[in-house]
Structure formats: structure tokens, C-alpha cells
Short mmCIF file of C-alpha atoms in Angstrom, two decimals:
data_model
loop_
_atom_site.label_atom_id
_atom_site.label_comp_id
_atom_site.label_asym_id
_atom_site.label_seq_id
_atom_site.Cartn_x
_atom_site.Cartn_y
_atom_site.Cartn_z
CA UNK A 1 -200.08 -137.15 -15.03
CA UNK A 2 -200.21 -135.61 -18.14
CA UNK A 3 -199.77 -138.75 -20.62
CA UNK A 4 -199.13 -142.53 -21.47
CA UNK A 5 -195.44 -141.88 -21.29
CA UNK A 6 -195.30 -139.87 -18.45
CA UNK A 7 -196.85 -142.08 -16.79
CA UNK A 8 -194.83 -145.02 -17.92
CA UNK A 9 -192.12 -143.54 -17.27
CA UNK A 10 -193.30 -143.01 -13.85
CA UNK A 11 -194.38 -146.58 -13.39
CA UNK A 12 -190.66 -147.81 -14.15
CA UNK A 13 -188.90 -145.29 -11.85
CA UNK A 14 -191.39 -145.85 -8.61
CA UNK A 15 -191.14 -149.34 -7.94
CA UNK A 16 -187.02 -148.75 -7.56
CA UNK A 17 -187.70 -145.61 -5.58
CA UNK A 18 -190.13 -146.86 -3.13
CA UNK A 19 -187.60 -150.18 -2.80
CA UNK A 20 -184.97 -147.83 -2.38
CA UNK A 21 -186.93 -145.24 -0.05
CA UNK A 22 -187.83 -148.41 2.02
CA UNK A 23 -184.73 -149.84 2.77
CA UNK A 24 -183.75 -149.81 6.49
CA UNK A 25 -179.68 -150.41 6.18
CA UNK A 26 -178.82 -147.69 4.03
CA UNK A 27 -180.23 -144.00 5.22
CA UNK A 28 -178.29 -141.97 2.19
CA UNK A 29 -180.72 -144.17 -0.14
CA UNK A 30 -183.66 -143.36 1.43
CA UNK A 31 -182.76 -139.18 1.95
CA UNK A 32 -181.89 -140.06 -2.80
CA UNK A 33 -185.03 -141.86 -2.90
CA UNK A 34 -187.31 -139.17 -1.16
CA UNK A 35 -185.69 -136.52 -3.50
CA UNK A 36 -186.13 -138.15 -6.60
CA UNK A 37 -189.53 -139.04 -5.62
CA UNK A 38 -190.03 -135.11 -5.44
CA UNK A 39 -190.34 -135.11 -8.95
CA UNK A 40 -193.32 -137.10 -9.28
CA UNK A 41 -196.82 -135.56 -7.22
CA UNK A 42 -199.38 -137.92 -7.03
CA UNK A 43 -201.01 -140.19 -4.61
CA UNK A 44 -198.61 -142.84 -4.25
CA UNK A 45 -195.77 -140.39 -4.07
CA UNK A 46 -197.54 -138.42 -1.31
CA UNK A 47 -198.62 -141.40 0.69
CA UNK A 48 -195.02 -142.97 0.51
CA UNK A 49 -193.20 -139.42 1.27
CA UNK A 50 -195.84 -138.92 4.16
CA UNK A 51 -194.78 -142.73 5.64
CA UNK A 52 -190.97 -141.19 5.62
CA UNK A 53 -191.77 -138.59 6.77
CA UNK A 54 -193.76 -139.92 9.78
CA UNK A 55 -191.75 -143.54 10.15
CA UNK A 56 -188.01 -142.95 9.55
CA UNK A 57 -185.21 -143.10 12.15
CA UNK A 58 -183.39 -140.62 10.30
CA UNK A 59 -184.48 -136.93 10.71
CA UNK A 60 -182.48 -135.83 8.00
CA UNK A 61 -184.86 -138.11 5.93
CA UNK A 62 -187.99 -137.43 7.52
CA UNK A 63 -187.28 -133.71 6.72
CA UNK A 64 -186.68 -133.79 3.27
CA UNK A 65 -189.79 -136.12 2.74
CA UNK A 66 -191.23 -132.92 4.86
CA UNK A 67 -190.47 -130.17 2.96
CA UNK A 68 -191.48 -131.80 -0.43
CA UNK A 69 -195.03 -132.50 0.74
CA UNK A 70 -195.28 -129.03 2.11
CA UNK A 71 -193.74 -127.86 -0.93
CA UNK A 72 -196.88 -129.58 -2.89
CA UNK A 73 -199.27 -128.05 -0.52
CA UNK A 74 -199.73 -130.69 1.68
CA UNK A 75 -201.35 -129.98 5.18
CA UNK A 76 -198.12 -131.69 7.42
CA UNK A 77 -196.85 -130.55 10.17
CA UNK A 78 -192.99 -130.82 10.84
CA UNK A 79 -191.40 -133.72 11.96
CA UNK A 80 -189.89 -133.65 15.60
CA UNK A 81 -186.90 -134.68 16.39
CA UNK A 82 -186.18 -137.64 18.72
CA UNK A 83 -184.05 -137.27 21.60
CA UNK A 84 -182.27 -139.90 23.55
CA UNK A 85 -182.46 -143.22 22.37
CA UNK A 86 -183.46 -144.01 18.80
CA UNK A 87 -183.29 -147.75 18.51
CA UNK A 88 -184.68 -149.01 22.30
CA UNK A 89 -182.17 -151.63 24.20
CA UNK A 90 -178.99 -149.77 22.52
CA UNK A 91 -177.07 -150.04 25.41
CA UNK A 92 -177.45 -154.02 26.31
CA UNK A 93 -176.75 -154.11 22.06
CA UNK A 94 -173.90 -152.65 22.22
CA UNK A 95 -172.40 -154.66 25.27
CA UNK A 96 -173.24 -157.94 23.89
CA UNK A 97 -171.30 -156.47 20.36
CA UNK A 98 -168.59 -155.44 23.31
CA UNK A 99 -168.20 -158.86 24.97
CA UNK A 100 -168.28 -160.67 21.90
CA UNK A 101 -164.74 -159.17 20.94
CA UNK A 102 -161.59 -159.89 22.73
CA UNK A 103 -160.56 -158.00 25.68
CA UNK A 104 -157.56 -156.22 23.85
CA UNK A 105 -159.93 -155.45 20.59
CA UNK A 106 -159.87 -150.92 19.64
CA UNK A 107 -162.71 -148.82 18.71
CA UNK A 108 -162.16 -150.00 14.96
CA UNK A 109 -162.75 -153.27 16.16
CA UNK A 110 -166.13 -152.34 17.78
CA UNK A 111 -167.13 -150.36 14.96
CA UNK A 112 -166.94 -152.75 12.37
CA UNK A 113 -168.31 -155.87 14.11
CA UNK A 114 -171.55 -152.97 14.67
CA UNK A 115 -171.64 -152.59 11.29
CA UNK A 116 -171.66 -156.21 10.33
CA UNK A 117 -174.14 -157.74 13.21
CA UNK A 118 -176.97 -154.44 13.50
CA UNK A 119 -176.24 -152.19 10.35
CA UNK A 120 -179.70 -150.82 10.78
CA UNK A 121 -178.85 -149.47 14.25
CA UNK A 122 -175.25 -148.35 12.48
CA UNK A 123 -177.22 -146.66 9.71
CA UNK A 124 -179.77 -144.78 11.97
CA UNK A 125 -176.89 -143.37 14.48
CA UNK A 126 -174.70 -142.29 11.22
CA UNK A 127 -178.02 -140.88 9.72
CA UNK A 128 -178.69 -139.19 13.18
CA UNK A 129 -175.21 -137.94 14.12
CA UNK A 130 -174.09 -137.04 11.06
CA UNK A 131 -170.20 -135.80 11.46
CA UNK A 132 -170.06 -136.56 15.03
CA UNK A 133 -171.38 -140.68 14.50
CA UNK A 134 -167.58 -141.45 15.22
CA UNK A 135 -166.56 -138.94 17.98
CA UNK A 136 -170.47 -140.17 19.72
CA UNK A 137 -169.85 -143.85 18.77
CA UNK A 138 -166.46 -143.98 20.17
CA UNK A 139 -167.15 -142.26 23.39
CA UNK A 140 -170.00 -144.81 23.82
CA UNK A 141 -167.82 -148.03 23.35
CA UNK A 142 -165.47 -146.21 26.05
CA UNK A 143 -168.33 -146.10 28.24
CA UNK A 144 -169.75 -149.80 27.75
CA UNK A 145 -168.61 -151.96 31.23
CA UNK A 146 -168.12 -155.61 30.09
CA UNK A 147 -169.12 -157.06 33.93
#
């Protein structure tokens, strides 16, 4: 850090960003959070970009916490996408959100009692799927027996 006010200034900003880079229900905060933390290298930046990058659900987050430490000159290696299941049990999750509605109750229905009972498994399948949560998310609730 060059000076006092720099590193004031970086003392106000961090606590929010690490809050915000931390927080499990919200994906598109964490992804802000890592970026804006790109502006700042030092060794509390590094060591909470390198816990992203090694800890999230979301790829799309541990990649851009990635390619800023590499960016700094870090020695990381790339993050590796999961396959399969992120969050373990989804399945059983996602029957006991099934059985919980009414037999007649639509995708919509499913989708937003998800959100409101596990948004962190909502959040990482958004985060993971990207454009295709719905299409994937929908095709899963059609596939869920109720027995």
C-alpha cells in the first residue's frame, strides 16, 4: 500500500467485500465481490480470492477469483470444474420440496418453494447452469417420483 489513505480506504471497502464475497445465497455478489477485490493486491486479498477460488460452488466465481491471482503472479493452478452433483443429497432435497406441495402444484410452484426453503442450493445451480438453470431445473422436477 502506498499510504495512510490508501490504506484506509482499503480498510473501509474490505470488510463489505469479504462479507459480500462470503455470502453463500447470493453467487452474483460473490463473482462483484471477487472483482472489486481485484483492485486491491495484498495478503488478505490474495488469501480471500485464493479461498474462492478453491471453496466456491460456483465455477463462474472460482474462475474469476482465478484469473485475478494469476493475473498478480500468483503460482495457482486452474480451478476444475465439478461434474454431477454439486450440493450432495439433491435428489432426496428436491423430493421432500416435491411432496411438500400439492399434487396439482406447476414447475413455478416448485421453483419458488426451492428458492424459499434451500436458496443456497437455488443459488449454486443458477450460478452453475447459468441460462439453462430453468430448462435443467424444470426437467428435474419432471423427473422427481413422489412414491
Amino acid at each position: 500500500m502506498e499510504n495512510n489513505e490508501t490504506q484506509q480506504e482499503f480498510a473501509e471497502v474490505y470488510e463489505q467485500l469479504k462479507v459480500a464475497a462470503n455470502r453463500t445465497s447470493d453467487w452474483k455478489a460473490r463473482l462483484a465481490a471477487v472483482n472489486e477485490l481485484g483492485a486491491w493486491k495484498n495478503q488478505q486479498t490474495i488469501d480471500l480470492l485464493t479461498h474462492r477460488m478453491n471453496n466456491d460452488m460456483v465455477y463462474a466465481v472460482q474462475e474469476a477469483a482465478y484469473h485475478k491471482l494469476q493475473e498478480w503472479g500468483e503460482n495457482v493452478q486452474p480451478p476444475v470444474r465439478k461434474e454431477g452433483e454439486l450440493v450432495k443429497g439433491l435428489t432426496k432435497i428436491l423430493v421432500r420440496i416435491k411432496k411438500s406441495l400439492p399434487a396439482d402444484h406447476t414447475y413455478n410452484d416448485f421453483r419458488e418453494k426451492l428458492h424459499k426453503m434451500r436458496v443456497d442450493i437455488y443459488d449454486v445451480y443458477e450460478g452453475d447452469k447459468g441460462a439453462e438453470f430453468d430448462q435443467w431445473l424444470e426437467q428435474k422436477w419432471a423427473s422427481l417420483s413422489t412414491r
